[in-house]
Short mmCIF file of C-alpha atoms in Angstrom, two decimals:
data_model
loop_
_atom_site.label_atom_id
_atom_site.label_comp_id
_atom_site.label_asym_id
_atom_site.label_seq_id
_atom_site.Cartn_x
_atom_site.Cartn_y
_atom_site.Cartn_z
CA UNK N 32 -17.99 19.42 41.63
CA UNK N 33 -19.61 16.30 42.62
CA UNK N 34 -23.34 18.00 42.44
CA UNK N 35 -21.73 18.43 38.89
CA UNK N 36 -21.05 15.31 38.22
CA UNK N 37 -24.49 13.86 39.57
CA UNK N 38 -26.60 16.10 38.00
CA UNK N 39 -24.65 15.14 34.66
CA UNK N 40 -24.88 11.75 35.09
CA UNK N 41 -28.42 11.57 35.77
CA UNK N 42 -29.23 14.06 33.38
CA UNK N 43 -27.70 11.80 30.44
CA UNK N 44 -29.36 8.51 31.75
CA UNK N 45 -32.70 10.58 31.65
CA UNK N 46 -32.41 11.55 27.96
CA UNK N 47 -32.14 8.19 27.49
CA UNK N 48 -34.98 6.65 29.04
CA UNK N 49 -36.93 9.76 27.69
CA UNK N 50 -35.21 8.50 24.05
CA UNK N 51 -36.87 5.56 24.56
CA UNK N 52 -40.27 6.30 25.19
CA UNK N 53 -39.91 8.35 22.34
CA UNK N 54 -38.86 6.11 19.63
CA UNK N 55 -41.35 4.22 20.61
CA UNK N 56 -44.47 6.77 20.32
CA UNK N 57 -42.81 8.58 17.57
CA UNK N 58 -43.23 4.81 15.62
CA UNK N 59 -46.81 4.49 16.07
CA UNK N 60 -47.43 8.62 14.99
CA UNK N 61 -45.43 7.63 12.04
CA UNK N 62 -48.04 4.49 11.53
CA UNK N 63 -50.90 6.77 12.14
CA UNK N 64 -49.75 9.48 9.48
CA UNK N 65 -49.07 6.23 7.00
CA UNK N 66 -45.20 7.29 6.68
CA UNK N 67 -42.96 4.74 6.52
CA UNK N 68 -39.47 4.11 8.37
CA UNK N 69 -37.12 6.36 6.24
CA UNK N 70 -39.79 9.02 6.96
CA UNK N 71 -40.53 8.35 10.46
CA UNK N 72 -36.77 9.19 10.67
CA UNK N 73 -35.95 11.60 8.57
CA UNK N 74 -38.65 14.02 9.64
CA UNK N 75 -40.49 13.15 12.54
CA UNK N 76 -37.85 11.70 15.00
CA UNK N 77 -35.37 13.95 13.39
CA UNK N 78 -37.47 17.35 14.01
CA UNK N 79 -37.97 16.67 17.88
CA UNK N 80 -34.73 15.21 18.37
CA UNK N 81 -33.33 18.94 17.18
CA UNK N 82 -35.27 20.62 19.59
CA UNK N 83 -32.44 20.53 21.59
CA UNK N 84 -29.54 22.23 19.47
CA UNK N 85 -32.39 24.52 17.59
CA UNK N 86 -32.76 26.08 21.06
CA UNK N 87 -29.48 26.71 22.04
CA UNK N 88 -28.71 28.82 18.61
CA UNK N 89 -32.05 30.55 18.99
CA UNK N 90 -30.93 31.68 22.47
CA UNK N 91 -27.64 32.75 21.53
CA UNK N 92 -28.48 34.68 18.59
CA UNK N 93 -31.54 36.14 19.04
CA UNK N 94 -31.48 36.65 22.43
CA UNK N 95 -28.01 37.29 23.22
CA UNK N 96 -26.83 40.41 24.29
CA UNK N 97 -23.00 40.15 23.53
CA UNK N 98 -20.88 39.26 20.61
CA UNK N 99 -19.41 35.90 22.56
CA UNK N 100 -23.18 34.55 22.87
CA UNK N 101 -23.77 35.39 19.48
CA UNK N 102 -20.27 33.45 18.67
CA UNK N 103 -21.76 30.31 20.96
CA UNK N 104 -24.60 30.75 18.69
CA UNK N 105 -22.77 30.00 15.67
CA UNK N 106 -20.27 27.82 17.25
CA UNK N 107 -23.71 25.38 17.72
CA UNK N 108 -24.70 25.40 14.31
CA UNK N 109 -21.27 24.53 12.90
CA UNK N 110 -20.39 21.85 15.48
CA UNK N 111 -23.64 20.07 15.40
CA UNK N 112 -23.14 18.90 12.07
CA UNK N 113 -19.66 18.41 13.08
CA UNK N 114 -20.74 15.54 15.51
CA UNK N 115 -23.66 14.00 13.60
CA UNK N 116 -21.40 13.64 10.51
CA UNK N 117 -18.47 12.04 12.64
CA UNK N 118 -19.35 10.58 16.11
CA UNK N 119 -23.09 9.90 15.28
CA UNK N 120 -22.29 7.79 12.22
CA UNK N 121 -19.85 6.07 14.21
CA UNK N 122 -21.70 5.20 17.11
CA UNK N 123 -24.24 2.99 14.15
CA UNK N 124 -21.37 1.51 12.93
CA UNK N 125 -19.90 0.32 16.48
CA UNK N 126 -23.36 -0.45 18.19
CA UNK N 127 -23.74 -2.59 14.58
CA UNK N 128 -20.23 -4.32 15.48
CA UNK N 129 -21.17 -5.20 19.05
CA UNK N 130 -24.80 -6.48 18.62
CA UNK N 131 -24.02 -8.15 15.17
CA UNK N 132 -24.43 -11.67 17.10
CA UNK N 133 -27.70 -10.69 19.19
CA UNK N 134 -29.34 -9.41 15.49
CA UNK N 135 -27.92 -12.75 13.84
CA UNK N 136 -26.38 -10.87 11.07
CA UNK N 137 -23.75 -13.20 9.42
CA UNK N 138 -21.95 -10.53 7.76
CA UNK N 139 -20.87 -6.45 8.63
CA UNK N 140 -23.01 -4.84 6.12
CA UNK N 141 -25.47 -2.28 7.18
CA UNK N 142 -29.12 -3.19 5.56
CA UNK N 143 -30.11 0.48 4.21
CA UNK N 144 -30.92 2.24 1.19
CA UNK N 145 -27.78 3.07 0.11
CA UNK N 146 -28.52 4.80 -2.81
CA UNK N 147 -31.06 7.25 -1.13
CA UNK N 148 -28.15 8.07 1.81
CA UNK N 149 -25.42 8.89 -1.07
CA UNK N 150 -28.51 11.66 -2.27
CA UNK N 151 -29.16 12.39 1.31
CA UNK N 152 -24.93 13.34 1.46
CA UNK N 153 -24.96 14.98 -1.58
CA UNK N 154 -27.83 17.04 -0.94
CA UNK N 155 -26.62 18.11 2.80
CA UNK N 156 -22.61 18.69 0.91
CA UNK N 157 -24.06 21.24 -1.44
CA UNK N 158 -26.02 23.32 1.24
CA UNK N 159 -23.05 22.87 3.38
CA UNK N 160 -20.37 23.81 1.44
CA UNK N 161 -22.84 27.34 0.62
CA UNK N 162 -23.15 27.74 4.82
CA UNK N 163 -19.63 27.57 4.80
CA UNK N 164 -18.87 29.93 1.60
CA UNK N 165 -21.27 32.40 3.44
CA UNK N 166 -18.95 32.86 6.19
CA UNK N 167 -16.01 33.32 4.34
CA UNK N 168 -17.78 36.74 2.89
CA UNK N 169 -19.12 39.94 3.70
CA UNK N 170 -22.00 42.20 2.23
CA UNK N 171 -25.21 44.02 2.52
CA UNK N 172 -27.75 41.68 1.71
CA UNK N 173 -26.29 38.06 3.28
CA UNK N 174 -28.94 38.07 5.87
CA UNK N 175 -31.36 37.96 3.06
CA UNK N 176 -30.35 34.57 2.12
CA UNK N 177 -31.13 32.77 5.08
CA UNK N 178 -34.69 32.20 3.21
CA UNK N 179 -33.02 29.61 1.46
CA UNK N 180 -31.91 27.80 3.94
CA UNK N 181 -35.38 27.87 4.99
CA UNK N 182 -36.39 27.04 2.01
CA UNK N 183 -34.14 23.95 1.36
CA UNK N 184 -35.44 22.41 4.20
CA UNK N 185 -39.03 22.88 3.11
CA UNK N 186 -38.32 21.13 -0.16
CA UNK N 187 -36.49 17.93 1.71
CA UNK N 188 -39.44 17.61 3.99
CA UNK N 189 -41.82 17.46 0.72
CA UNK N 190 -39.31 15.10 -0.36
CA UNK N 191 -39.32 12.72 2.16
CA UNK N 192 -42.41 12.33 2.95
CA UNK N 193 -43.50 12.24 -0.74
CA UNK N 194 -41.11 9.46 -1.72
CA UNK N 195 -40.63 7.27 0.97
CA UNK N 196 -42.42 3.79 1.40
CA UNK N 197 -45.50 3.42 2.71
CA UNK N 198 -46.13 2.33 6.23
CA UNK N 199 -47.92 -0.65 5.13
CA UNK N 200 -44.53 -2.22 4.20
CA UNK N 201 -43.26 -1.94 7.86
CA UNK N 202 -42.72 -4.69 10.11
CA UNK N 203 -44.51 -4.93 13.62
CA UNK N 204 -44.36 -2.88 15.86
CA UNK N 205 -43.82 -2.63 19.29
CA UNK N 206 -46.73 -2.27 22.34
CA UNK N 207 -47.10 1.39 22.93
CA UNK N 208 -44.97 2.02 26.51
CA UNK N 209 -47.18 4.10 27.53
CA UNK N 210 -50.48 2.52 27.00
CA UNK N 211 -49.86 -1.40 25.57
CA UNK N 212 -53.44 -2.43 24.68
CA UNK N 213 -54.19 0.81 22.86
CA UNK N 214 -53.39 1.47 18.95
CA UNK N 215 -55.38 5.33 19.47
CA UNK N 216 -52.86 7.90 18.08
CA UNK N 217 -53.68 10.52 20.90
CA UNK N 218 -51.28 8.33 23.20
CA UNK N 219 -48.83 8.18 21.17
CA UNK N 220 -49.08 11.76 20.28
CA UNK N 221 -49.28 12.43 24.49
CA UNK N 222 -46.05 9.92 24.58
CA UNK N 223 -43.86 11.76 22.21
CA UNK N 224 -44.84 15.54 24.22
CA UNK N 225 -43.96 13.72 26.77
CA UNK N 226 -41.16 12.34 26.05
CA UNK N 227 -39.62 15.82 23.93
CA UNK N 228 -40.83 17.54 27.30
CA UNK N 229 -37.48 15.20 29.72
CA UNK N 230 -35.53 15.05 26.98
CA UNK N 231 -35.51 19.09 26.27
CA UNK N 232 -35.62 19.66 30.15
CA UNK N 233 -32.92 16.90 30.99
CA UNK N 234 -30.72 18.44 27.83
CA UNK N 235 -30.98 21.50 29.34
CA UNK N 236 -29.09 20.37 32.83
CA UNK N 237 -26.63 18.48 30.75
CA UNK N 238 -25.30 21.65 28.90
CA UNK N 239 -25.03 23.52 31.90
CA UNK N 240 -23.91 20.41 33.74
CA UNK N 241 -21.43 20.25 30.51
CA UNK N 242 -20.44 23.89 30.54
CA UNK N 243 -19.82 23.88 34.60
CA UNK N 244 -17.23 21.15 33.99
CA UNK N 245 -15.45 22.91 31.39
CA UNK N 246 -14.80 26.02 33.31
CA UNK N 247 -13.61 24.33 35.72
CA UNK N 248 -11.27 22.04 34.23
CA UNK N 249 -9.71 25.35 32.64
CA UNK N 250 -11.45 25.56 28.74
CA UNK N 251 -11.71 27.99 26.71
CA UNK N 252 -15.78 28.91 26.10
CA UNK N 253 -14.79 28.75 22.28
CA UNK N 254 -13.75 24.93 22.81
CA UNK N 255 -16.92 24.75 24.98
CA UNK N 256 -18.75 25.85 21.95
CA UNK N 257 -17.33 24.36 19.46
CA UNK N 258 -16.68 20.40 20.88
CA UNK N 259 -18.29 20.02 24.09
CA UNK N 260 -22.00 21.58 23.40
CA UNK N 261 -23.25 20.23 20.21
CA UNK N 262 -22.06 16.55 21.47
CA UNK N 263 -24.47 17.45 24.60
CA UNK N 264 -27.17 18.64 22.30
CA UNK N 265 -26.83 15.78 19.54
CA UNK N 266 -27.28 13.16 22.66
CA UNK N 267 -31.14 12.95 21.66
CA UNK N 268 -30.30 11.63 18.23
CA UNK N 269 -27.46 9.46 19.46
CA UNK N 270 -29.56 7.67 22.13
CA UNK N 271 -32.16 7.43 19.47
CA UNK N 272 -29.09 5.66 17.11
CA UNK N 273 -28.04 3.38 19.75
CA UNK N 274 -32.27 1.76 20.58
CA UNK N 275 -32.99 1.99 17.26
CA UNK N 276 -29.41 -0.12 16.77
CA UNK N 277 -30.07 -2.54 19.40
CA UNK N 278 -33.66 -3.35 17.92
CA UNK N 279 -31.56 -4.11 14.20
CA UNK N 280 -33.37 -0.79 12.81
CA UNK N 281 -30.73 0.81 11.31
CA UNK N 282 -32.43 2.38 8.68
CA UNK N 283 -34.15 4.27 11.21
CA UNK N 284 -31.19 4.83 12.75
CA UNK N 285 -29.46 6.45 9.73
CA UNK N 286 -32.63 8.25 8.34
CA UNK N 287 -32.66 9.79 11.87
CA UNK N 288 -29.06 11.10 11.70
CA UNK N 289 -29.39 12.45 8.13
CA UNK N 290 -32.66 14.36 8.88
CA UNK N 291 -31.22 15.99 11.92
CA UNK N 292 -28.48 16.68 9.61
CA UNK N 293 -30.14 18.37 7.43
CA UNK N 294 -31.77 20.41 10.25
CA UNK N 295 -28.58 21.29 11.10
CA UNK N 296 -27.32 22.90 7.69
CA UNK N 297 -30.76 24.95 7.63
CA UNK N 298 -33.17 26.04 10.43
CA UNK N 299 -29.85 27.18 13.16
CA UNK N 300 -28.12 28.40 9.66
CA UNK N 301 -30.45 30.59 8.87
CA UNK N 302 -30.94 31.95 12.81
CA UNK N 303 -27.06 32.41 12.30
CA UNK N 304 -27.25 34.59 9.13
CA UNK N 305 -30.45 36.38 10.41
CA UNK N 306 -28.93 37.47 13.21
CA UNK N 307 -25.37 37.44 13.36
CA UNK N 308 -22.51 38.97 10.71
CA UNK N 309 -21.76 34.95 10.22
CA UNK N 310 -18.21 35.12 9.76
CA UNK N 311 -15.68 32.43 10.40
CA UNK N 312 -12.74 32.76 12.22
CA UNK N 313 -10.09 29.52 12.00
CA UNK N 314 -11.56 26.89 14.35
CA UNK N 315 -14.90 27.59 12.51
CA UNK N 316 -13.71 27.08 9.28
CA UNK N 317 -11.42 24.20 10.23
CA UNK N 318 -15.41 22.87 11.77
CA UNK N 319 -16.50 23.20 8.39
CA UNK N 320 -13.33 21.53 6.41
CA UNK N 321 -13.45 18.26 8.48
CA UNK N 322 -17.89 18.11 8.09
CA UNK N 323 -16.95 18.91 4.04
CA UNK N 324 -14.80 15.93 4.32
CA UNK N 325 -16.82 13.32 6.64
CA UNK N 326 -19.76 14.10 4.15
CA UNK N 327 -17.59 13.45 1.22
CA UNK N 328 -16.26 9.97 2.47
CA UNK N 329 -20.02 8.77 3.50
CA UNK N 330 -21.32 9.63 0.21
CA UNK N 331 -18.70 7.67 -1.35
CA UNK N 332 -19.32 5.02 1.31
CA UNK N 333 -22.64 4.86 0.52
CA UNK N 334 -22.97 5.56 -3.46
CA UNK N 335 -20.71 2.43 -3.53
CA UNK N 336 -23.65 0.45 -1.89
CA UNK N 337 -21.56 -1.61 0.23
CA UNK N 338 -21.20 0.02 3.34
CA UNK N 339 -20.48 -2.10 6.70
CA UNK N 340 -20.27 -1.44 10.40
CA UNK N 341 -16.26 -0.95 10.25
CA UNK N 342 -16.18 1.56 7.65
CA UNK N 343 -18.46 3.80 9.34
CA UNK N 344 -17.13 3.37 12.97
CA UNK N 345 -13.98 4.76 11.37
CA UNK N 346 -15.52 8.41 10.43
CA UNK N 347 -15.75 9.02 13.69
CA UNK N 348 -11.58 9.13 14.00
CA UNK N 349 -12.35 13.01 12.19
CA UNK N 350 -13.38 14.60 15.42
CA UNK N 351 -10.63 12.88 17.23
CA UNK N 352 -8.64 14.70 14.86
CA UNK N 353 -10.40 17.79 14.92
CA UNK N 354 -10.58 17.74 18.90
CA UNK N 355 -6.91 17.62 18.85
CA UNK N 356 -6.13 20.41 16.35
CA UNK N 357 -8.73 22.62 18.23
CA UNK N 358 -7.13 22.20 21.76
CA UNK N 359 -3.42 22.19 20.01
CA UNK N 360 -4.55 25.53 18.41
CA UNK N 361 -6.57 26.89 21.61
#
């Protein structure tokens, strides 16, 4: 138990060191490729920060040999969108709270593009609410449509990077960690493998260190699954929220959560349908009701275009929720 507890411990305060490094190379690569913040986050940080939670579906579906890896599988790809619609918007909205002084921001608003995020929602809602209509169903040819999954994602990467701002319009950025005095884009590039290299390796020990903990405080592997796994896996992003936060680069921030978002509702999906029958029992669906509705109330939130800190620490009381139903039901 208390090997546990160190290895889980140091395991977490690795991913975030190795989140910082990261941020920081994955910055210049952005500068280097001439993409500019919204980009940077959307696709870049977004893409390595989902190593993580790509892995652990890929494992479990492909490579599992039994129907309850198979169900971990799809238990990922459900509850990581779970958490980065709910806890990951919420930790931007409280790490905005606390450092509001330190960024000398005289009022709660969070300084995005608003109107891009509502599009960003309602893009992820109608791909979501499809995963989910998937595994209400059963036929012949549903594996077939994991293409356009594949697909969708393919056509929001083109997006992205064809419609965001140039990198020209950025501020300053900060001295490469790894090398100060050098702008060359091979350090950065050797800075972010680096970097993806601790942070997959130290998320690795943290899910076992995660799953070790919950057998032995008594849980069910389907809770495990469900609640306790993707928050382990989603820890890259969150880290990558809070020093992206601190530094009063929200937009980063944000763009970073709705790219891994969108990750979410296509690359593991389509793993899932590939490979599995995809059908939902109740806590899966139930994953899928409260993700329909946290998507719903930030695209409202943000097609409003006055979103502040408060409003979005509050999503984040929808996993509470959930988290209760799940063990009340469990």
């Amino acid at each position: 138990m208390l090997l546990t507890l160190l290895l889980f411990f140091c395991s977490a305060i690795a991913i975030y060191l190795a989140c910082d490094y990261f941020v920081n190379a994955i910055e210049w690569c952005g500068r280097h490729m001439k993409l500019g913040a919204t980009a940077v986050g959307s696709v870049l940080a977004a893409f390595g920060t989902a190593l993580p939670e790509s892995a652990v579906t890929f494992t479990a579906v492909v490579l599992g040999s039994t129907p309850e890896q198979k169900e971990i599988g799809v238990g990922a790809a459900m509850g990581g969108p779970l958490v980065l619609a709910t806890i990951a918007y919420a930790v931007v909205g409280l790490a905005l709270w606390r450092n509001r002084q330190r960024l000398a921001r005289k009022d709660y608003l969070v300084q995005v593009d608003q109107v891009r995020l509502s599009q960003d929602q309602l893009a992820f809602l109608a791909i979501f609410v499809f995963k989910v209509a998937l595994g209400l169903v059963a036929f012949a040819y549903k594996p077939y449509l994991g293409l356009i999954f594949l697909l969708a994602y393919a056509v929001y990467v083109w997006r992205e990077i064809n419609s965001a701002e140039t990198a020209a319009e950025e501020e300053e950025l900060e001295p490469l960690k790894l090398r100060p005095n050098s702008h060359n884009w091979r350090w950065a590039a050797l800075q972010v493998t680096l970097a993806l290299a601790v942070i997959a390796f130290a998320s690795h020990v943290f899910v076992a260190q995660l799953e070790s903990l919950g057998a032995l405080l008594g849980l069910s592997p389907h809770l495990v699954a469900l609640l306790l796994s993707p928050v382990a896996t989603e820890l890259p992003e969150i880290m990558n929220t809070l020093i992206w936060v601190r530094q009063g680069k929200e937009r980063l921030a944000l763009a970073n959560i709705s790219g891994a978002m969108m990750i979410q509702a296509t690359i593991p999906s389509a793993l899932g349908i590939f490979f599995t029958p995809w059908r939902f029992d109740g806590p899966l669906l139930a994953s899928g009701i409260v993700t329909t509705i946290a998507i719903v109330l930030l695209w409202q939130m943000f097609r409003r275009g006055h979103v502040n800190c408060k409003q979005l620490s509050c999503i984040g009381l929808l996993y509470g929720v959930f988290a209760l139903g799940l063990g009340l039901y469990l």
